[in-house]
Amino acid sequence: MPSRNYKKEYANYHSKPVQKVNRAGRNKARKIVMKAGGTAKGDGKDVHHRNGNPKDNRIGNLAVTSKTANRSFKRTRNAKKLTRRV
């Protein structure tokens, strides 16, 4: 498997203004949950946005999940997380 070209990946995707805003929203969500005592730095957990919108940082929209659970959701074309109704 060829190695990743991180510089090209950043230039083509991560440096875009929309992606910077989304990343800032995810970082802010983590700080909100850490302040509430839900998670700690380096604990191996992700902060999950229940509605899939990284800009929606209401406490009711945030949940702490394992990395594998948070990153295994199927995505639609508009990047919404398809969650199963139980």
Short mmCIF file of N, CA and C in Angstrom, two decimals:
data_model
loop_
_atom_site.label_atom_id
_atom_site.label_comp_id
_atom_site.label_asym_id
_atom_site.label_seq_id
_atom_site.Cartn_x
_atom_site.Cartn_y
_atom_site.Cartn_z
N MET A 1 0.85 -1.17 0.00
CA MET A 1 0.00 0.00 0.00
C MET A 1 0.90 1.24 0.00
N PRO A 2 0.62 2.20 -0.90
CA PRO A 2 1.45 3.41 -0.95
C PRO A 2 1.22 4.28 0.28
N SER A 3 2.24 5.03 0.66
CA SER A 3 2.10 5.89 1.83
C SER A 3 1.25 7.12 1.48
N ARG A 4 0.62 7.68 2.49
CA ARG A 4 -0.24 8.85 2.28
C ARG A 4 0.59 10.10 2.07
N ASN A 5 0.13 10.96 1.20
CA ASN A 5 0.76 12.25 0.97
C ASN A 5 -0.04 13.29 1.77
N TYR A 6 0.38 13.51 3.01
CA TYR A 6 -0.37 14.37 3.91
C TYR A 6 -0.39 15.83 3.44
N LYS A 7 0.69 16.28 2.83
CA LYS A 7 0.76 17.65 2.35
C LYS A 7 -0.29 17.89 1.26
N LYS A 8 -0.40 16.94 0.34
CA LYS A 8 -1.38 17.04 -0.74
C LYS A 8 -2.80 16.93 -0.18
N GLU A 9 -2.99 16.02 0.76
CA GLU A 9 -4.30 15.83 1.38
C GLU A 9 -4.76 17.10 2.08
N TYR A 10 -3.85 17.77 2.78
CA TYR A 10 -4.19 19.02 3.45
C TYR A 10 -4.53 20.10 2.42
N ALA A 11 -3.73 20.20 1.38
CA ALA A 11 -3.96 21.23 0.35
C ALA A 11 -5.28 21.02 -0.37
N ASN A 12 -5.65 19.78 -0.62
CA ASN A 12 -6.86 19.48 -1.38
C ASN A 12 -8.14 19.45 -0.54
N TYR A 13 -8.02 19.23 0.75
CA TYR A 13 -9.24 19.04 1.55
C TYR A 13 -9.22 19.82 2.86
N HIS A 14 -8.27 19.54 3.73
CA HIS A 14 -8.28 20.08 5.08
C HIS A 14 -8.06 21.58 5.17
N SER A 15 -7.48 22.18 4.13
CA SER A 15 -7.22 23.62 4.18
C SER A 15 -8.41 24.45 3.72
N LYS A 16 -9.45 23.81 3.25
CA LYS A 16 -10.64 24.53 2.77
C LYS A 16 -11.34 25.21 3.95
N PRO A 17 -11.85 26.42 3.73
CA PRO A 17 -12.50 27.17 4.82
C PRO A 17 -13.64 26.42 5.50
N VAL A 18 -14.44 25.69 4.74
CA VAL A 18 -15.55 24.94 5.32
C VAL A 18 -15.03 23.85 6.26
N GLN A 19 -13.96 23.18 5.87
CA GLN A 19 -13.40 22.12 6.69
C GLN A 19 -12.76 22.68 7.96
N LYS A 20 -12.18 23.88 7.86
CA LYS A 20 -11.61 24.52 9.05
C LYS A 20 -12.70 24.86 10.06
N VAL A 21 -13.84 25.35 9.56
CA VAL A 21 -14.97 25.67 10.44
C VAL A 21 -15.50 24.40 11.09
N ASN A 22 -15.64 23.32 10.31
CA ASN A 22 -16.12 22.04 10.86
C ASN A 22 -15.17 21.50 11.92
N ARG A 23 -13.86 21.58 11.66
CA ARG A 23 -12.86 21.10 12.62
C ARG A 23 -12.92 21.92 13.90
N ALA A 24 -13.08 23.24 13.77
CA ALA A 24 -13.19 24.10 14.95
C ALA A 24 -14.43 23.73 15.77
N GLY A 25 -15.52 23.38 15.09
CA GLY A 25 -16.74 22.96 15.79
C GLY A 25 -16.54 21.67 16.54
N ARG A 26 -15.82 20.73 15.93
CA ARG A 26 -15.55 19.46 16.62
C ARG A 26 -14.63 19.67 17.83
N ASN A 27 -13.63 20.54 17.68
CA ASN A 27 -12.74 20.84 18.81
C ASN A 27 -13.49 21.52 19.94
N LYS A 28 -14.40 22.43 19.59
CA LYS A 28 -15.19 23.12 20.60
C LYS A 28 -16.10 22.14 21.34
N ALA A 29 -16.68 21.19 20.61
CA ALA A 29 -17.54 20.19 21.23
C ALA A 29 -16.76 19.36 22.24
N ARG A 30 -15.54 18.99 21.89
CA ARG A 30 -14.72 18.20 22.82
C ARG A 30 -14.45 19.00 24.09
N LYS A 31 -14.16 20.29 23.94
CA LYS A 31 -13.90 21.12 25.12
C LYS A 31 -15.14 21.25 26.00
N ILE A 32 -16.31 21.36 25.36
CA ILE A 32 -17.56 21.45 26.12
C ILE A 32 -17.78 20.19 26.95
N VAL A 33 -17.58 19.03 26.32
CA VAL A 33 -17.79 17.75 27.02
C VAL A 33 -16.73 17.55 28.10
N MET A 34 -15.49 17.95 27.83
CA MET A 34 -14.43 17.82 28.83
C MET A 34 -14.74 18.69 30.05
N LYS A 35 -15.23 19.90 29.81
CA LYS A 35 -15.56 20.80 30.90
C LYS A 35 -16.70 20.25 31.75
N ALA A 36 -17.64 19.54 31.11
CA ALA A 36 -18.76 18.94 31.82
C ALA A 36 -18.35 17.65 32.54
N GLY A 37 -17.14 17.18 32.31
CA GLY A 37 -16.65 15.98 32.98
C GLY A 37 -16.98 14.68 32.27
N GLY A 38 -17.41 14.76 31.01
CA GLY A 38 -17.80 13.56 30.27
C GLY A 38 -16.65 12.78 29.69
N THR A 39 -15.51 13.42 29.49
CA THR A 39 -14.36 12.76 28.90
C THR A 39 -13.09 13.47 29.33
N ALA A 40 -11.97 12.84 29.08
CA ALA A 40 -10.68 13.43 29.42
C ALA A 40 -9.74 13.33 28.23
N LYS A 41 -8.73 14.16 28.21
CA LYS A 41 -7.77 14.15 27.13
C LYS A 41 -7.02 12.82 27.12
N GLY A 42 -6.94 12.22 25.94
CA GLY A 42 -6.20 10.97 25.79
C GLY A 42 -6.93 9.73 26.27
N ASP A 43 -8.23 9.80 26.45
CA ASP A 43 -8.97 8.64 26.94
C ASP A 43 -9.40 7.67 25.84
N GLY A 44 -9.14 8.01 24.57
CA GLY A 44 -9.49 7.13 23.47
C GLY A 44 -10.94 7.18 23.06
N LYS A 45 -11.66 8.19 23.51
CA LYS A 45 -13.08 8.35 23.19
C LYS A 45 -13.27 9.50 22.21
N ASP A 46 -14.36 9.45 21.46
CA ASP A 46 -14.75 10.52 20.55
C ASP A 46 -16.00 11.19 21.08
N VAL A 47 -16.18 12.45 20.72
CA VAL A 47 -17.42 13.16 21.02
C VAL A 47 -18.28 13.05 19.78
N HIS A 48 -19.44 12.48 19.93
CA HIS A 48 -20.36 12.18 18.84
C HIS A 48 -21.43 13.26 18.75
N HIS A 49 -21.62 13.83 17.56
CA HIS A 49 -22.72 14.76 17.32
C HIS A 49 -23.90 13.90 16.84
N ARG A 50 -24.94 13.84 17.61
CA ARG A 50 -26.06 12.95 17.29
C ARG A 50 -26.72 13.26 15.96
N ASN A 51 -26.78 14.54 15.58
CA ASN A 51 -27.42 14.88 14.32
C ASN A 51 -26.42 15.00 13.17
N GLY A 52 -25.14 14.75 13.41
CA GLY A 52 -24.14 14.77 12.35
C GLY A 52 -23.62 16.14 11.98
N ASN A 53 -24.08 17.19 12.64
CA ASN A 53 -23.68 18.55 12.32
C ASN A 53 -22.60 18.99 13.31
N PRO A 54 -21.34 19.16 12.85
CA PRO A 54 -20.26 19.53 13.78
C PRO A 54 -20.40 20.94 14.34
N LYS A 55 -21.30 21.75 13.78
CA LYS A 55 -21.51 23.11 14.28
C LYS A 55 -22.56 23.17 15.38
N ASP A 56 -23.31 22.09 15.56
CA ASP A 56 -24.39 22.04 16.55
C ASP A 56 -23.84 21.47 17.85
N ASN A 57 -23.39 22.35 18.75
CA ASN A 57 -22.74 21.92 19.98
C ASN A 57 -23.62 22.04 21.22
N ARG A 58 -24.94 21.90 21.02
CA ARG A 58 -25.82 21.86 22.18
C ARG A 58 -25.48 20.62 23.00
N ILE A 59 -25.53 20.72 24.30
CA ILE A 59 -25.15 19.60 25.16
C ILE A 59 -26.03 18.37 24.91
N GLY A 60 -27.28 18.57 24.52
CA GLY A 60 -28.18 17.46 24.22
C GLY A 60 -27.83 16.75 22.92
N ASN A 61 -27.04 17.40 22.08
CA ASN A 61 -26.65 16.81 20.80
C ASN A 61 -25.31 16.09 20.89
N LEU A 62 -24.62 16.19 22.02
CA LEU A 62 -23.29 15.60 22.16
C LEU A 62 -23.34 14.35 23.03
N ALA A 63 -22.56 13.36 22.65
CA ALA A 63 -22.45 12.13 23.43
C ALA A 63 -21.02 11.61 23.31
N VAL A 64 -20.55 10.93 24.33
CA VAL A 64 -19.21 10.33 24.30
C VAL A 64 -19.35 8.88 23.85
N THR A 65 -18.59 8.51 22.82
CA THR A 65 -18.62 7.14 22.30
C THR A 65 -17.19 6.67 22.07
N SER A 66 -17.05 5.38 21.84
CA SER A 66 -15.73 4.87 21.47
C SER A 66 -15.40 5.33 20.06
N LYS A 67 -14.13 5.35 19.73
CA LYS A 67 -13.72 5.78 18.38
C LYS A 67 -14.32 4.88 17.32
N THR A 68 -14.31 3.57 17.56
CA THR A 68 -14.83 2.64 16.55
C THR A 68 -16.32 2.83 16.33
N ALA A 69 -17.07 3.09 17.39
CA ALA A 69 -18.51 3.30 17.24
C ALA A 69 -18.81 4.60 16.51
N ASN A 70 -18.08 5.67 16.84
CA ASN A 70 -18.35 6.97 16.23
C ASN A 70 -17.93 7.02 14.77
N ARG A 71 -16.90 6.30 14.41
CA ARG A 71 -16.37 6.38 13.04
C ARG A 71 -16.89 5.27 12.14
N SER A 72 -17.83 4.47 12.60
CA SER A 72 -18.33 3.36 11.80
C SER A 72 -19.70 3.63 11.20
N PHE A 73 -20.26 4.83 11.43
CA PHE A 73 -21.57 5.15 10.87
C PHE A 73 -21.50 5.25 9.36
N LYS A 74 -22.51 4.74 8.69
CA LYS A 74 -22.63 4.93 7.25
C LYS A 74 -22.96 6.40 7.02
N ARG A 75 -22.44 6.95 5.95
CA ARG A 75 -22.67 8.36 5.63
C ARG A 75 -23.50 8.47 4.35
N THR A 76 -24.33 9.46 4.31
CA THR A 76 -25.07 9.74 3.08
C THR A 76 -24.27 10.78 2.29
N ARG A 77 -24.78 11.17 1.15
CA ARG A 77 -24.06 12.15 0.33
C ARG A 77 -23.88 13.49 1.02
N ASN A 78 -24.82 13.86 1.90
CA ASN A 78 -24.64 15.13 2.60
C ASN A 78 -24.01 14.92 3.97
N ALA A 79 -23.30 13.84 4.15
CA ALA A 79 -22.49 13.56 5.34
C ALA A 79 -23.29 13.44 6.62
N LYS A 80 -24.57 13.17 6.52
CA LYS A 80 -25.37 12.94 7.73
C LYS A 80 -25.14 11.52 8.20
N LYS A 81 -25.14 11.33 9.49
CA LYS A 81 -24.96 9.99 10.04
C LYS A 81 -26.31 9.27 10.04
N LEU A 82 -26.33 8.08 9.50
CA LEU A 82 -27.55 7.28 9.53
C LEU A 82 -27.56 6.48 10.82
N THR A 83 -28.40 6.86 11.73
CA THR A 83 -28.47 6.16 13.01
C THR A 83 -29.68 5.25 13.00
N ARG A 84 -29.56 4.14 13.67
CA ARG A 84 -30.65 3.17 13.75
C ARG A 84 -31.60 3.56 14.86
N ARG A 85 -32.86 3.51 14.57
CA ARG A 85 -33.89 3.77 15.59
C ARG A 85 -34.17 2.46 16.32
N VAL A 86 -34.13 2.48 17.61
CA VAL A 86 -34.37 1.27 18.40
C VAL A 86 -35.71 1.35 19.07
#
